[in-house]
Short mmCIF file of C-alpha atoms and ligand atoms in Angstrom, two decimals:
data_model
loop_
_atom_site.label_atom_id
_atom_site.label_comp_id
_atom_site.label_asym_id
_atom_site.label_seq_id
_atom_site.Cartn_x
_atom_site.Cartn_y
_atom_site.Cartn_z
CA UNK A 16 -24.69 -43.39 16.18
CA UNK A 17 -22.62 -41.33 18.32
CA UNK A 18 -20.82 -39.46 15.14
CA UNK A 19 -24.30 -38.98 13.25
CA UNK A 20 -25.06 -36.45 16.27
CA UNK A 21 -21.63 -34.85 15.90
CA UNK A 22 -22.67 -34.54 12.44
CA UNK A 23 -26.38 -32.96 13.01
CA UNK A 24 -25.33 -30.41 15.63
CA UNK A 25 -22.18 -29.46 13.30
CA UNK A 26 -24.91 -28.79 10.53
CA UNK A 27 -26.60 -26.19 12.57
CA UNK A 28 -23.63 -24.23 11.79
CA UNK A 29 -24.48 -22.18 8.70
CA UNK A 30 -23.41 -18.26 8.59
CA UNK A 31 -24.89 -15.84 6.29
CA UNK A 32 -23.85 -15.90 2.85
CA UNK A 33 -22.46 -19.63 3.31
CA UNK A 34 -24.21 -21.63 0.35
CA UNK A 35 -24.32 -24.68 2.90
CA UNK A 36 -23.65 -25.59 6.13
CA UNK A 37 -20.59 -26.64 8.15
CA UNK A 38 -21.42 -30.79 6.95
CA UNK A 39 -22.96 -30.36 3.88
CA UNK A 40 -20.25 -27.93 2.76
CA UNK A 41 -17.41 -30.89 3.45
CA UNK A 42 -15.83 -28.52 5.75
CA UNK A 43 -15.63 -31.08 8.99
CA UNK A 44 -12.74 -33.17 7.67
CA UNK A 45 -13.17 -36.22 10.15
CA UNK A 46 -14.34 -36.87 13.50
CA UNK A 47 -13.34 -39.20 15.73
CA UNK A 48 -14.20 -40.15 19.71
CA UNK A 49 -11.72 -42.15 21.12
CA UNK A 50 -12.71 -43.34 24.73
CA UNK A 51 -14.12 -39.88 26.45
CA UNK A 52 -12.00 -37.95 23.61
CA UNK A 53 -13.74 -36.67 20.75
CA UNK A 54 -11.08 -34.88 18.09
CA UNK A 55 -12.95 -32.98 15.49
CA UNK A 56 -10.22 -31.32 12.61
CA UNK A 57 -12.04 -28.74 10.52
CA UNK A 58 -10.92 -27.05 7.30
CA UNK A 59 -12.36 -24.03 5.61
CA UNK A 60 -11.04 -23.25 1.89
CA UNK A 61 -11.84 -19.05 3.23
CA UNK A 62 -10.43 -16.82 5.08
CA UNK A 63 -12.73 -17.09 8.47
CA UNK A 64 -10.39 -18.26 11.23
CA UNK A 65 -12.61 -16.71 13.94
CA UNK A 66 -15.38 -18.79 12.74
CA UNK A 67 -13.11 -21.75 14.64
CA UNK A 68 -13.87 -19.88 18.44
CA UNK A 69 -17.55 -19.54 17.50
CA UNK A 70 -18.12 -22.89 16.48
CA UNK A 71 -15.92 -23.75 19.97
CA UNK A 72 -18.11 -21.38 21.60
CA UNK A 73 -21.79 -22.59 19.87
CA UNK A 74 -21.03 -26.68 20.26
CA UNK A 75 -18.03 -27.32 22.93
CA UNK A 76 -20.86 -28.31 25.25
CA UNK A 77 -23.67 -29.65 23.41
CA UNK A 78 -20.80 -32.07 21.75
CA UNK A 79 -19.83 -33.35 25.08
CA UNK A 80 -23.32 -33.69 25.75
CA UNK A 81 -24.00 -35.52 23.09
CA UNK A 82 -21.24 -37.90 23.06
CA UNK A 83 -20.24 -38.18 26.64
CA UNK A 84 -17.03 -36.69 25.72
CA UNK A 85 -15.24 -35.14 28.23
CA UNK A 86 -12.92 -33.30 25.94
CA UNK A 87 -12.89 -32.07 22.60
CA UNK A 88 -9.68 -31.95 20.69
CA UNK A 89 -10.30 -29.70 17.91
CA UNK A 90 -8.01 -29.58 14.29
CA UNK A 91 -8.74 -25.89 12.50
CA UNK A 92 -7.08 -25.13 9.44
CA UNK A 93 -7.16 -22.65 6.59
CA UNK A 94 -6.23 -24.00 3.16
CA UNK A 95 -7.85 -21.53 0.73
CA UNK A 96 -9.28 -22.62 -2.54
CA UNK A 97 -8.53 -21.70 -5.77
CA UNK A 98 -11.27 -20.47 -7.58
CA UNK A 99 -11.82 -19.83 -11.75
CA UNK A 100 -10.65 -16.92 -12.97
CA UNK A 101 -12.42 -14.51 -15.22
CA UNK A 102 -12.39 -14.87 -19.36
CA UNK A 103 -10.20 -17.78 -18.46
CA UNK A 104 -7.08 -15.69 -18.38
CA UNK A 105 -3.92 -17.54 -17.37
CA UNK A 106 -3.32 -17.01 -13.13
CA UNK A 107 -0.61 -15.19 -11.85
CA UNK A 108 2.23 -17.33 -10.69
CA UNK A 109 1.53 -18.23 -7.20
CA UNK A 110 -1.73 -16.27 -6.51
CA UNK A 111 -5.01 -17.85 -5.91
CA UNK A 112 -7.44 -15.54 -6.06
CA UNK A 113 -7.78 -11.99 -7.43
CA UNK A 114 -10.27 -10.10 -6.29
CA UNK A 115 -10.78 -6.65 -7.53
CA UNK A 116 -12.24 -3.38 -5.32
CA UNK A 117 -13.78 -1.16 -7.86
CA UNK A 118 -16.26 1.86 -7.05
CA UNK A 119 -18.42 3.68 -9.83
CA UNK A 120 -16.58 7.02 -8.70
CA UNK A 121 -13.80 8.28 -6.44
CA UNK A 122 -14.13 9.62 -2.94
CA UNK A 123 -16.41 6.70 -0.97
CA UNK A 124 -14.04 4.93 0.10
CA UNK A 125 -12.79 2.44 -1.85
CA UNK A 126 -9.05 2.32 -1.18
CA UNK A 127 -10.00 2.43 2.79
CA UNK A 128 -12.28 -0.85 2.09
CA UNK A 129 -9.56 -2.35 -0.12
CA UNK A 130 -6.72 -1.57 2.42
CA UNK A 131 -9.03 -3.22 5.79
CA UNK A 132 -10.36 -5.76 4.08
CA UNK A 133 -7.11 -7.13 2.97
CA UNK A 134 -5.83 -6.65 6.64
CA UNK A 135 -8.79 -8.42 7.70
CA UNK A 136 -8.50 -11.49 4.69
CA UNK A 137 -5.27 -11.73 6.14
CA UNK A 138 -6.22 -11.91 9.93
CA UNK A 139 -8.69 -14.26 9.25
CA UNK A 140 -5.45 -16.85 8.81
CA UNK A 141 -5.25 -16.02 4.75
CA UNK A 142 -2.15 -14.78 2.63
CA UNK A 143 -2.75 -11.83 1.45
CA UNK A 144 -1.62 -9.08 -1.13
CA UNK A 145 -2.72 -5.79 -1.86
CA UNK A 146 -2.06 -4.26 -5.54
CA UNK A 147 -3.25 -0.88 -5.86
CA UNK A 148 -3.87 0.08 -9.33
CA UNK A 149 -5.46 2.93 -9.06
CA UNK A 150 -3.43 5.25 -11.93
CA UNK A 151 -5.73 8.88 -10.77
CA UNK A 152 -5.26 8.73 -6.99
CA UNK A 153 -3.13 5.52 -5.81
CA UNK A 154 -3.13 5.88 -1.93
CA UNK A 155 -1.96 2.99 -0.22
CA UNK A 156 1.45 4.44 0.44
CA UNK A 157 -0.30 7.03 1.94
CA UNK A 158 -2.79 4.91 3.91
CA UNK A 159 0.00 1.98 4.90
CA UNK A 160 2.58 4.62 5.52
CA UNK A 161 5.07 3.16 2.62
CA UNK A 162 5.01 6.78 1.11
CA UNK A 163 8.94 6.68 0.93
CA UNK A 164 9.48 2.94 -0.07
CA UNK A 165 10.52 1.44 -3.81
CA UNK A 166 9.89 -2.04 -4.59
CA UNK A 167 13.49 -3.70 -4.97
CA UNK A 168 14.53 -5.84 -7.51
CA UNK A 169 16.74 -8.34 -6.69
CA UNK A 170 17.14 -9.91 -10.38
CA UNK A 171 16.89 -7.01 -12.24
CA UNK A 172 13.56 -8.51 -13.77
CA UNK A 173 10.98 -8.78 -11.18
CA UNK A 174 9.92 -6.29 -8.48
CA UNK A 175 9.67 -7.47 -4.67
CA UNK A 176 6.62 -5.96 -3.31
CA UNK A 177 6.88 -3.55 -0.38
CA UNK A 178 5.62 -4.83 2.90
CA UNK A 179 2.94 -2.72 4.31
CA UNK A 180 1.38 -3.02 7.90
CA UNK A 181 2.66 -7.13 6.96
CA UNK A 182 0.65 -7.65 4.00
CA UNK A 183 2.97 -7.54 0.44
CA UNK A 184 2.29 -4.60 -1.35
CA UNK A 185 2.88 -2.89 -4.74
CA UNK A 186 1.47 0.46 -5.67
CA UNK A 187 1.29 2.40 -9.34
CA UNK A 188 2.37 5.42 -6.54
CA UNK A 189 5.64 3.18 -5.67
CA UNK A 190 6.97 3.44 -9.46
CA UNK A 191 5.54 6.78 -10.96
CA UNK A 192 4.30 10.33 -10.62
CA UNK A 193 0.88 10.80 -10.17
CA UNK A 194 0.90 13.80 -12.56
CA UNK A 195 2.38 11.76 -14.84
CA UNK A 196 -0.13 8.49 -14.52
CA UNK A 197 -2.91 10.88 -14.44
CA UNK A 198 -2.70 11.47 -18.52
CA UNK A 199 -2.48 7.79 -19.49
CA UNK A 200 -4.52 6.46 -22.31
CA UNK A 201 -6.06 3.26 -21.29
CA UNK A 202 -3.10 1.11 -23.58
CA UNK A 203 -0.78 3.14 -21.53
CA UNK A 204 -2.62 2.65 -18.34
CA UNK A 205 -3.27 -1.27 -18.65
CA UNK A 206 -0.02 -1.73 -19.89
CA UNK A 207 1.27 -0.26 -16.35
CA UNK A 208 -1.11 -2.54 -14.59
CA UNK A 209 0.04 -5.87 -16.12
CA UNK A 210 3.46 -5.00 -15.30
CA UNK A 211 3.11 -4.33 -11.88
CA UNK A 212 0.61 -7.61 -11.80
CA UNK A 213 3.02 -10.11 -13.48
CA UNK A 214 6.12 -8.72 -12.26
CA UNK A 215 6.36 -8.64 -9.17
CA UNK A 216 7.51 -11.35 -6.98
CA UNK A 217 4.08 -11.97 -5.16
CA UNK A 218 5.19 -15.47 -3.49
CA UNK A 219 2.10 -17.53 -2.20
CA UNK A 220 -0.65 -15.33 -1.74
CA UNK A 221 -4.19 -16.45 -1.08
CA UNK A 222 -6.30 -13.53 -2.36
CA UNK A 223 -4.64 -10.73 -4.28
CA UNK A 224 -6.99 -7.15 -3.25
CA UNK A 225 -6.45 -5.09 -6.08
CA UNK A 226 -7.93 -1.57 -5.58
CA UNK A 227 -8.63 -0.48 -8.97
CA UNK A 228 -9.27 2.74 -10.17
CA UNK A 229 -12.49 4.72 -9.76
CA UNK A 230 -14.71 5.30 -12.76
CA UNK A 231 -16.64 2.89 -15.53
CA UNK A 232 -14.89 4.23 -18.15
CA UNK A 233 -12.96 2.50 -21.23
CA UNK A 234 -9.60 3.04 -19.30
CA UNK A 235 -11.53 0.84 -16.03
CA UNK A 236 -12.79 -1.52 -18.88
CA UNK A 237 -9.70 -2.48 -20.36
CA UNK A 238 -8.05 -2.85 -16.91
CA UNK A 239 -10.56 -4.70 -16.08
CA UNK A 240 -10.04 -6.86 -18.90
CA UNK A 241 -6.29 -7.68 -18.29
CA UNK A 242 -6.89 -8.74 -14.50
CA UNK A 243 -7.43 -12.47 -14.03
CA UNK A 244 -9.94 -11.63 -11.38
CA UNK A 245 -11.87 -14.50 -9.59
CA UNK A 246 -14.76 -11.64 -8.69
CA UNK A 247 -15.50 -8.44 -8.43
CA UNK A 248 -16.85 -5.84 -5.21
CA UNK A 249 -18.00 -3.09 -5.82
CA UNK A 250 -18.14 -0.23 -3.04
CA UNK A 251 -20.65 2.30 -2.60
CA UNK A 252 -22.52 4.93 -0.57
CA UNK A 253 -25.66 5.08 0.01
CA UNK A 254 -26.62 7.91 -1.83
CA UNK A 255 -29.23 7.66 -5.00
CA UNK A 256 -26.25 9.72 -6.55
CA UNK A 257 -23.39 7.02 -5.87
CA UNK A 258 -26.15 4.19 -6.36
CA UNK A 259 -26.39 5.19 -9.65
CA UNK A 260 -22.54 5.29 -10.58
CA UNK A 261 -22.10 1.63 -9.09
CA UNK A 262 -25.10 0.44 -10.94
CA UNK A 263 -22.58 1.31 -13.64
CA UNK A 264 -19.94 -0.78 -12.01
CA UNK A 265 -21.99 -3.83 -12.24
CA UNK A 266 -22.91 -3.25 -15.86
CA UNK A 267 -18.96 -3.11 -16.80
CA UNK A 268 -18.11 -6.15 -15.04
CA UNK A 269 -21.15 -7.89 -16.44
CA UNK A 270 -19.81 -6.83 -20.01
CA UNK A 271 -16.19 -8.26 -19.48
CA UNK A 272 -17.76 -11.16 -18.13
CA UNK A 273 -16.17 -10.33 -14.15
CA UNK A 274 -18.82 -12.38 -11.84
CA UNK A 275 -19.56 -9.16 -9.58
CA UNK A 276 -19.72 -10.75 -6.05
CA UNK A 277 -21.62 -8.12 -4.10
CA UNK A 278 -21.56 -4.45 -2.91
CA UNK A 279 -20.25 -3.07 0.19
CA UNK A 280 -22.18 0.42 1.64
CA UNK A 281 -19.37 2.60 3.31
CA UNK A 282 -20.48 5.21 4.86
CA UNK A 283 -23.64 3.60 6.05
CA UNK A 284 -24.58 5.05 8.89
CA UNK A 285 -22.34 8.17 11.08
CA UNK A 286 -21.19 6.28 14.40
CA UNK A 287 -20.79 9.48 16.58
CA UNK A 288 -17.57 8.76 18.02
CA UNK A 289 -18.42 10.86 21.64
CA UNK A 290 -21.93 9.06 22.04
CA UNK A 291 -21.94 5.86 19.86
CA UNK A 292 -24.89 7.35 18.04
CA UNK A 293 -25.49 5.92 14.64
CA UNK A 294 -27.03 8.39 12.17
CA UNK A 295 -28.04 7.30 8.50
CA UNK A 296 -26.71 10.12 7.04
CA UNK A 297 -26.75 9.39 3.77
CA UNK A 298 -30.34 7.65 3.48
CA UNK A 299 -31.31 3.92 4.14
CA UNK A 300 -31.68 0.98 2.54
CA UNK A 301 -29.42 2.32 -0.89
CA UNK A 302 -26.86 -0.73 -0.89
CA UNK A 303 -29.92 -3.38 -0.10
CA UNK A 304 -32.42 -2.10 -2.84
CA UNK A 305 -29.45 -2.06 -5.56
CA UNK A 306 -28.03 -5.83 -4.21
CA UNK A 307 -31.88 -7.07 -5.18
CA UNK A 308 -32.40 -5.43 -8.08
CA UNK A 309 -29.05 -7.03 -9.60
CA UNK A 310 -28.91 -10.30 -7.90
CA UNK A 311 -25.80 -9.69 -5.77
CA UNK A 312 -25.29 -9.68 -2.42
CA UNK A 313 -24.90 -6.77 0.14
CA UNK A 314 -21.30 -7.78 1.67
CA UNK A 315 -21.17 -5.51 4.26
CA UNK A 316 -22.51 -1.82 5.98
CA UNK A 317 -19.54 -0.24 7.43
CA UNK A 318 -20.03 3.20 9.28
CA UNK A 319 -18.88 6.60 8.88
CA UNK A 320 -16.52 6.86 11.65
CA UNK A 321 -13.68 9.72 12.58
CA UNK A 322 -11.48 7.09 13.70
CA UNK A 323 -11.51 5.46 10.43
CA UNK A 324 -10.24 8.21 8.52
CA UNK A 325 -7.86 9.28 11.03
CA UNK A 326 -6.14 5.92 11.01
CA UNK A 327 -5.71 6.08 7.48
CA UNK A 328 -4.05 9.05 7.57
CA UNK A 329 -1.71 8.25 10.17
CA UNK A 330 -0.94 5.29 7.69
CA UNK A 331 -1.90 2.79 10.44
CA UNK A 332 -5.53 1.30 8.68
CA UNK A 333 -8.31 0.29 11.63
CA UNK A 334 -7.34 -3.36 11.12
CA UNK A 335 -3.63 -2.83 11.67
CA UNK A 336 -3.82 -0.30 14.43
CA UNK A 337 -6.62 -0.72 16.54
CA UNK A 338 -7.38 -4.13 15.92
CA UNK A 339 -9.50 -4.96 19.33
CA UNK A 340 -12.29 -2.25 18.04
CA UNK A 341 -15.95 -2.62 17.12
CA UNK A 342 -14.81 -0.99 13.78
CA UNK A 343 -11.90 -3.36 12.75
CA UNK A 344 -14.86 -6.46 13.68
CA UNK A 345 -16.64 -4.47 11.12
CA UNK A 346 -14.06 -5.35 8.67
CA UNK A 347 -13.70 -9.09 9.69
CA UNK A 348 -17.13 -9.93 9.68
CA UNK A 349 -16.38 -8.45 6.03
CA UNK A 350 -13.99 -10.39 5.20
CA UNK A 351 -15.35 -13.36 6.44
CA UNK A 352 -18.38 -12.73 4.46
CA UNK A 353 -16.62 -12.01 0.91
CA UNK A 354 -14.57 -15.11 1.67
CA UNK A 355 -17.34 -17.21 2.08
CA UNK A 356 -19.32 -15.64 -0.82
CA UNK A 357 -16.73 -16.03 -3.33
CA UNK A 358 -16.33 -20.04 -2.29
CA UNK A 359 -19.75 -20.61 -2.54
CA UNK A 360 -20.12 -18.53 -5.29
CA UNK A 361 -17.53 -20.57 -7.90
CA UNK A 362 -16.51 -24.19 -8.61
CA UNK A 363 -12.78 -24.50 -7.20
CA UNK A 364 -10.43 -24.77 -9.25
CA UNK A 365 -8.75 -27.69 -8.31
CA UNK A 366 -10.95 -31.26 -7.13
CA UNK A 367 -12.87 -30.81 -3.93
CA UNK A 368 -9.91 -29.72 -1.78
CA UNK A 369 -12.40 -31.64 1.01
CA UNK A 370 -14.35 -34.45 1.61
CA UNK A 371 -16.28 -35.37 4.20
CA UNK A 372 -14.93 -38.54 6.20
CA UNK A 373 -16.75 -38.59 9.39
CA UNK A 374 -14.99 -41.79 11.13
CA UNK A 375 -17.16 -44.00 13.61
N1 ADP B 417 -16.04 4.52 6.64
C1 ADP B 417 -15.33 5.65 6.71
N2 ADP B 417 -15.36 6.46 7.80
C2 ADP B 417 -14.66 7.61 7.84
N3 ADP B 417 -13.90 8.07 6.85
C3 ADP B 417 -13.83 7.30 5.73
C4 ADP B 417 -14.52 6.06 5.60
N4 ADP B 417 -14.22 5.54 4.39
C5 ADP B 417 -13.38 6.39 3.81
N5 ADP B 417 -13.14 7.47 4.60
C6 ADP B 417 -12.32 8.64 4.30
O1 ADP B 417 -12.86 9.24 3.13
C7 ADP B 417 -11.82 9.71 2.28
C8 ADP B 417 -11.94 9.04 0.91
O2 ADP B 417 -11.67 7.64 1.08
P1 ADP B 417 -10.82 6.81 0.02
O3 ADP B 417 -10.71 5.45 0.55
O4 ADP B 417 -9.57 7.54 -0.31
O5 ADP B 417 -11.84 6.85 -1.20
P2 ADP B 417 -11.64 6.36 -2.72
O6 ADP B 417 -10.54 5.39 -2.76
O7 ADP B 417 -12.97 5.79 -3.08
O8 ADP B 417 -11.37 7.61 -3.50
C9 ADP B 417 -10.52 9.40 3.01
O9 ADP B 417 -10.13 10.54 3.72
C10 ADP B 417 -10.88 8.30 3.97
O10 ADP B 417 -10.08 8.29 5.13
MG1 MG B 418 -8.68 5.51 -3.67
#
């Protein structure tokens, strides 16, 4: 059958961290060949829209080969899934997915990964929305250059987020004083945090990045606790020293019952900006050796880079302002890798979004 050989190169096409491939996965919706016309429509419940131009790229001509098609219409599509939430907490209206950016302590980077990876979710043809919630230190006005900006309200009940670099935004730094956040309790500090969560007027949003704040303590835990998160990353250098403290991370989430989806190393490797140079700096193999020992993945290595830093304090993240670079691919292979993790790593929500219907 001319379809069934559609069907076994299409299954070739398996990325990492993909539970199963392109077929098996019920991602090809239907493919047809009409005459010397072969339409393919594909749909992946994930932020991954550049996976389309590879799969183009991989099977455009071993298709036509195949099937004597002389072109290849092909249907791409994004429809994120919903996936279950955490301690079975009710959703927030209109949001799909939270996923939560926590660290075991401050300074590696966490807000920078939150802040990319949400540009990149969103490039990769998702709807996304970043919450920072980070009470000691929030910095996303800082990083999205929203410093100056209020959330509005246009009812008087609920807030509209601020749009930063095009992705909706609310920040803990919109509303208060940081001196003043700082001394919150955790009641005072979770109380904050499910304001800002259920009221503001999010809209559709695909996955909600919320960049919590640094730490394992009881403050993190009950945060942590009110957020109806679908999973959990946790970012990390790869220090022995920072190991350690996300170790702790994974041991919170575990407790409140938040599936931990993997780790990100920041800071991997120095990527000399003059002579492209990578340097492990900070050790090898940190992130890798922790993923085993606690059965999560590694999500990503991103480098030490000048650039990155610099953008962020111009308030113009990598993704947003140089998005052609090797370092802002960094992020989307990211993205498309804690996409397809957290699919294949829950039951959606609602029934199989999917099937597959392969038509002769
Ligand atoms: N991969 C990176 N390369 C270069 N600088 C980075 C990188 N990640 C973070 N930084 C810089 O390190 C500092 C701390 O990062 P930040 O995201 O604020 O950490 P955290 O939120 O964990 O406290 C910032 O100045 C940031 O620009
Ligand atoms: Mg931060």
């Amino acid at each position: 059958m001319v379809i069934d050989s559609v069907k076994q190169i299409l299954a070739e096409f398996k990325p990492t961290g993909w539970g199963k491939d392109l077929v098996a996965a019920g991602f090809v919706r239907s493919a047809a060949l009409q005459g010397k016309s072969l339409t393919i429509a594909l749909v992946l419940p994930f932020a991954g829209r550049s996976l389309f131009e590879q799969i183009k790229q991989d099977f455009d001509v071993r298709l036509r080969g195949a099937t004597g098609a002389t072109r290849i219409d092909w249907v791409c599509d994004i429809e994120v899934a919903s996936l279950p939430r955490a301690q079975g907490l009710a959703a927030v209206q209109g949001i799909r997915n939270i996923l939560v950016v926590a660290s075991g302590k401050g300074g590696v980077g966490k807000s920078t990964t939150a802040v990319n990876l949400a540009l990149a979710l969103q490039k990769e043809g998702a709807r996304v929305a970043i919450l920072d919630a980070d009470i000691y230190g929030p910095s996303i006005p800082t990083m999205m250059g929203t410093v100056k900006e209020r959330p509005s309200s246009r009812d008087g009940k609920l807030m509209e987020p601020v749009m930063a670099c095009g992705l909706k935004s609310n920040s803990i730094g919109y509303l208060v004083d940081e001196q003043d956040a700082t001394i919150w309790r955790g009641p005072m500090a979770s109380k904050a945090l499910a304001q800002i969560l259920h009221e503001t007027r999010w809209g559709e949003v695909d996955y909600l990045v919320v960049d919590m704040p640094p730490g394992t303590g009881d403050i993190q835990l009950t945060m942590a606790q009110q957020v109806p998160t679908s999973a959990a990353v946790i970012v990390t250098t790869p220090q022995d020293v920072a190991l350690a403290d996300a170790r702790k991370g994974v041991a919170m989430f575990n407790k409140v019952n938040v599936p931990v989806l993997g780790i990100i190393e920041n800071m991997s490797y120095h990527l000399c900006s003059a002579c492209g140079h990578h340097e492990p700096l900070f050790g090898t193999g940190g992130g890798q050796k922790m993923a085993e020992q606690y059965h999560v993945a590694l999500l990503g290595q991103l480098p030490l880079h000048i650039d990155i830093r610099q953008h962020m304090d111009d308030g113009r993240p990598t993704v947003f302002g140089a998005p052609e670079g090797s370092l802002a691919q960094a992020y989307m292979k990211l993205a498309r890798r804690v996409g397809a993790e957290l699919y294949f790593s829950g039951k959606p929500i609602a029934t199989p979004l999917y099937t597959v219907a392969l038509d002769e």
